[in-house]
Amino acid sequence: MGVQSPNLMRNKKTCRAIGIPTIDLLMDRTLVSQLIIRACEEHGFFKLTNHGVSSQIISRIEEESYDFFAKPGFQKQQAGPLTPFGYGCKSIGFHGDKGELEYLLLDANPASSIPQTTKAISNDPEKFSCVVDDYVQAVRDLTCDILHLVAEGLGLADKSTFSRLIDDVESDSVFRVNHYPPMDQNQKVLNPISKFQMHDTNLPNNATPSRVGFGEHSDPQILTILRSNDVGGLQICSRDGLWVSVPPNPSEFCVLVGDAFQALTNDRFKGVRHRVMANSNKPRLSMMYFGAPSLNAMVSPLPQMVSSNSPTLYKPFTWGEFKKAAFSLRLAGRRLDQFKSSQLRCLNLASGDITNEGLIEMVQKPPLLDELHLYCINISKKDIKAIGHSCPHLKTFRLNYKGNRDVYLGCDENALATEKTTPGLRHLQLFGNRVTRDGLLAIIDNCPHCNYMLATGQAYMASLMLLLEALVRGQHDIAMECDPAEKYRESLQGNIEAGIRYTVYNCARGSSSAEKEMHTWKIAQICIWP
Ligand SMILES: C=C1C[C@]23C[C@@]1(O)CC[C@H]2[C@@]12CC[C@H](O)[C@@](C)(C(=O)O1)[C@H]2[C@@H]3C(=O)O
Ligand SMILES: O=C(O)CCC(=O)C(=O)O
Ligand SMILES: [Fe+2]
């Protein structure tokens, strides 16, 4: 029975110990699932021990890979160029990224037949395909187990929510074998002011990493299962931006959260940025299974990951769309940014040439909008309803006019229109409005969280006492600012005597807060303007 055993490493730059979560799959299932969730949230990375993939399956693919990379260059080139699968050397992707490695990129779709390139990879292509298939199948099963555990940990009713995506016969998963040739001793660069420390015992004491094997990036897919020989070089970027070297261990798997998982979980998990430094005098061999959905599967946030506290961060998009955009960027590109929904939270619009249709269209775009200020824009009850529907997160709504009391602005209509469509409303400001008792009561009855209301207007004052009654019933915690009316003070005083506590602000602008406070009322604050 194991426990989570963080490999404590020291980062030289900060002398801070950093723990890499290592999870033993033989531990209690509930615990494993909780540890996986925590690791995906905090690091986007963890190591797996007792993963259950047969060591025979692993050593067979490892042997085949060593055999291939030991071939002379011209023979290996016959398995290239990448179309999109095959052999690649030093060039990564199609946009000029370079690395000190050579690699094989293969289709990991369960339905794929022996590709043409396999014939150039091995003298026994059937055997090679079998060995690859066995390995891919084993790591795909492992990936599905992990994804089941994640669904359990997140409390999803359907435990195959994630695993089904990569188990799909049309899954776009990829298998890759990277070979980093050893570094010639003469190539070692001695750089005493390097920011990073390699956790590579094969390095001479005074050598610092200098040769980039695989540049910084995050993997675009859902989950990556990485296994390497005993040569280090992999580094992950911690949440505070420091590179952490991952000690190599051939009996373990490294699990990396990819961009697609970040989007599916609405950023609850973060794709881990990583890179490989190739400074060892021994060759590093690593094998990665990149679990991806089918090209037409949606990878935008699952509805279960979205709530009023965590509004959706991404527009709807398919894996195919994301892959296309991702592959059009260079390695280090911030790929998910293109799919982010607008982060705009507050919109301030004053009178202008905007039509009501234009206004509604505008407020529909930023899904996180929680504050809307409209000044001197005539809108109808219908428009307010449309705003409510378009802005589900609206918390503050200011609908202000110049205070011209001669203009009748259908204020009750407006107030009533907040009914049901803006249940999350907390602050409502209605300047220059003529809201009546009915209008105000509609708001407080239908917007249970509305605890701040700012209004001016005579009719509004007339309804003050009714409003107070509602407050007294304990429904709301409301702050109000309104025209002064001495006569209402008496009524308020009556309420104090009836045991209600309140604060009356004599809101002469500029007066000190000590002067403002006269009484304390448990439920409401009432601001009376001079
Ligand atoms: C520069 C690139 C190489 C890459 C495609 C990309 O445009 C950006 C992501 C890279 C990556 C990283 C994870 C996998 O190794 C990979 C096969 C993938 O799916 O995305 C590579 C791509 C590649 O080497 O072609
Ligand atoms: O080779 C490694 O260890 C990691 C390579 C990698 O990050 C990748 O191929 O995406
Ligand atoms: Fe990667």
XYZ file of C-alpha atoms in Angstrom, residues 253-474:
222
model
C 4.805 6.642 -16.776
C 4.528 10.415 -16.841
C 1.032 11.751 -17.461
C 0.660 15.228 -18.964
C -2.539 17.258 -19.211
C -2.979 18.642 -22.734
C -4.726 21.761 -24.058
C -7.901 19.864 -24.982
C -8.303 18.646 -21.388
C -7.821 22.193 -20.152
C -10.657 23.361 -22.416
C -12.942 20.413 -21.594
C -12.593 21.172 -17.877
C -13.024 24.921 -18.414
C -9.501 25.564 -17.085
C -9.984 23.518 -13.921
C -7.045 21.479 -15.238
C -4.180 23.283 -16.922
C -2.139 21.958 -19.832
C 1.434 21.585 -18.618
C 4.221 23.376 -20.472
C 7.267 21.186 -20.861
C 10.466 20.787 -22.851
C 13.393 18.428 -23.209
C 16.993 19.473 -22.707
C 19.404 17.166 -24.512
C 22.671 17.434 -22.665
C 23.347 13.878 -21.718
C 26.209 11.792 -22.968
C 23.759 8.909 -23.270
C 20.896 8.744 -25.806
C 17.430 9.463 -24.487
C 14.595 7.411 -25.905
C 11.047 8.442 -25.062
C 7.665 7.172 -26.232
C 4.515 9.214 -26.093
C 0.910 8.297 -26.636
C -1.142 11.450 -27.258
C -4.806 10.657 -26.549
C -7.039 12.801 -28.784
C -10.737 12.810 -29.740
C -12.075 12.390 -33.270
C -11.753 15.426 -35.510
C -15.432 16.318 -35.232
C -15.738 15.900 -31.437
C -16.431 19.043 -29.396
C -13.681 19.963 -26.969
C -15.143 23.128 -25.514
C -16.061 23.068 -21.788
C -18.401 20.316 -20.640
C -21.690 21.717 -19.296
C -20.846 20.144 -15.912
C -17.714 22.296 -15.730
C -19.634 25.519 -16.255
C -21.635 27.342 -13.602
C -22.458 30.906 -12.658
C -19.262 30.926 -10.576
C -17.203 29.435 -13.405
C -18.664 30.828 -16.621
C -17.523 29.288 -19.855
C -14.059 30.440 -20.877
C -14.163 29.052 -24.411
C -16.287 29.315 -27.506
C -17.632 26.017 -28.842
C -15.064 24.284 -31.078
C -14.184 20.847 -32.395
C -10.880 19.018 -32.013
C -10.394 19.341 -35.788
C -10.731 23.129 -35.629
C -8.414 23.336 -32.671
C -5.820 21.029 -34.232
C -5.793 23.033 -37.429
C -5.237 26.278 -35.528
C -2.683 24.649 -33.191
C -0.624 23.208 -36.019
C -0.569 26.540 -37.803
C 1.387 28.005 -34.886
C 4.923 27.372 -33.786
C 5.700 25.164 -30.821
C 5.552 27.765 -28.056
C 2.337 29.431 -29.321
C -0.520 29.995 -26.873
C -2.979 27.971 -28.867
C -6.053 28.058 -26.637
C -6.132 31.847 -26.614
C -7.717 31.878 -30.067
C -10.669 29.946 -28.685
C -11.187 31.990 -25.538
C -14.521 33.656 -25.234
C -14.366 37.373 -24.544
C -13.251 38.208 -21.020
C -15.042 41.565 -21.063
C -16.991 41.957 -17.834
C -18.194 45.544 -17.893
C -19.792 47.485 -20.713
C -20.534 51.202 -20.473
C -22.685 52.689 -23.226
C -23.822 56.300 -23.409
C -26.326 57.781 -25.828
C -25.133 57.513 -29.382
C -26.056 56.095 -32.703
C -26.580 52.611 -31.469
C -29.812 50.900 -32.448
C -31.592 48.642 -29.984
C -30.796 45.622 -32.158
C -27.143 46.699 -32.196
C -27.191 47.037 -28.439
C -28.566 43.542 -27.908
C -26.033 42.124 -30.358
C -23.258 43.888 -28.499
C -24.200 42.578 -25.067
C -24.552 39.055 -26.434
C -20.885 38.793 -27.378
C -19.055 38.892 -24.032
C -20.394 35.859 -22.144
C -18.801 36.962 -18.880
C -20.514 40.364 -18.866
C -21.630 41.056 -15.318
C -21.892 44.834 -15.355
C -23.876 46.886 -17.864
C -24.198 50.681 -17.765
C -26.622 52.288 -20.184
C -26.825 56.036 -20.076
C -29.508 57.956 -21.921
C -30.405 55.050 -24.140
C -34.102 54.495 -24.543
C -34.836 50.854 -24.239
C -38.089 49.006 -23.902
C -39.241 46.210 -21.663
C -38.586 43.830 -24.581
C -34.972 45.005 -24.805
C -34.427 44.544 -21.082
C -35.740 41.018 -21.313
C -33.392 40.351 -24.232
C -30.488 41.739 -22.192
C -31.437 39.438 -19.306
C -31.423 36.422 -21.609
C -28.187 37.449 -23.320
C -26.270 38.219 -20.135
C -26.874 35.345 -17.730
C -24.166 36.633 -15.389
C -25.440 40.183 -15.119
C -24.993 41.399 -11.551
C -24.977 45.151 -11.965
C -27.342 46.984 -14.239
C -27.396 50.772 -14.420
C -30.128 52.220 -16.547
C -29.731 55.932 -16.139
C -31.218 58.954 -17.765
C -30.409 62.626 -17.372
C -32.769 63.001 -14.504
C -35.197 64.918 -16.655
C -38.392 64.330 -14.782
C -40.506 65.467 -17.714
C -39.568 62.521 -19.780
C -41.647 59.501 -19.001
C -39.565 56.432 -19.471
C -41.897 53.532 -18.838
C -39.961 52.767 -15.725
C -42.262 50.235 -14.200
C -42.113 48.379 -17.433
C -38.379 48.396 -17.225
C -38.340 47.322 -13.635
C -40.822 44.543 -14.325
C -38.780 43.380 -17.258
C -35.973 42.343 -14.926
C -38.399 39.704 -13.737
C -37.007 36.196 -14.184
C -34.503 37.234 -16.855
C -31.941 38.671 -14.452
C -32.280 36.527 -11.324
C -28.599 37.032 -10.442
C -28.932 40.824 -10.325
C -27.314 42.352 -7.268
C -27.073 46.043 -8.053
C -29.690 48.027 -9.884
C -29.383 51.725 -10.533
C -32.265 53.659 -11.987
C -31.541 57.384 -12.233
C -34.065 59.714 -13.751
C -36.630 56.973 -13.619
C -40.133 56.990 -12.299
C -40.313 53.595 -10.744
C -43.411 53.021 -8.649
C -44.221 50.690 -5.811
C -45.148 47.890 -8.214
C -41.993 48.259 -10.215
C -39.773 48.133 -7.166
C -41.590 45.228 -5.611
C -41.266 43.322 -8.877
C -37.538 43.781 -8.738
C -37.064 42.742 -5.156
C -39.378 39.794 -5.510
C -37.777 38.488 -8.664
C -34.172 39.312 -8.066
C -33.579 37.664 -4.706
C -29.920 38.667 -4.595
C -30.500 42.305 -5.402
C -29.070 44.060 -2.388
C -28.260 47.440 -3.767
C -30.681 49.681 -5.496
C -30.007 53.240 -6.424
C -32.807 55.361 -7.739
C -34.182 58.849 -7.902
C -37.726 59.974 -8.521
C -40.829 60.997 -6.619
C -42.943 57.943 -7.223
C -40.146 55.879 -5.913
C -40.273 57.664 -2.562
C -43.965 56.998 -2.342
C -43.258 53.310 -2.443
C -40.559 53.398 0.170
C -42.701 52.139 2.995
C -43.971 49.207 0.985
C -40.470 48.335 0.142
C -39.549 48.484 3.769
C -42.302 46.043 4.562
C -40.766 43.588 2.152
C -37.428 44.118 3.761
C -38.871 43.644 7.185
C -40.179 40.286 6.048
C -36.497 39.470 5.830
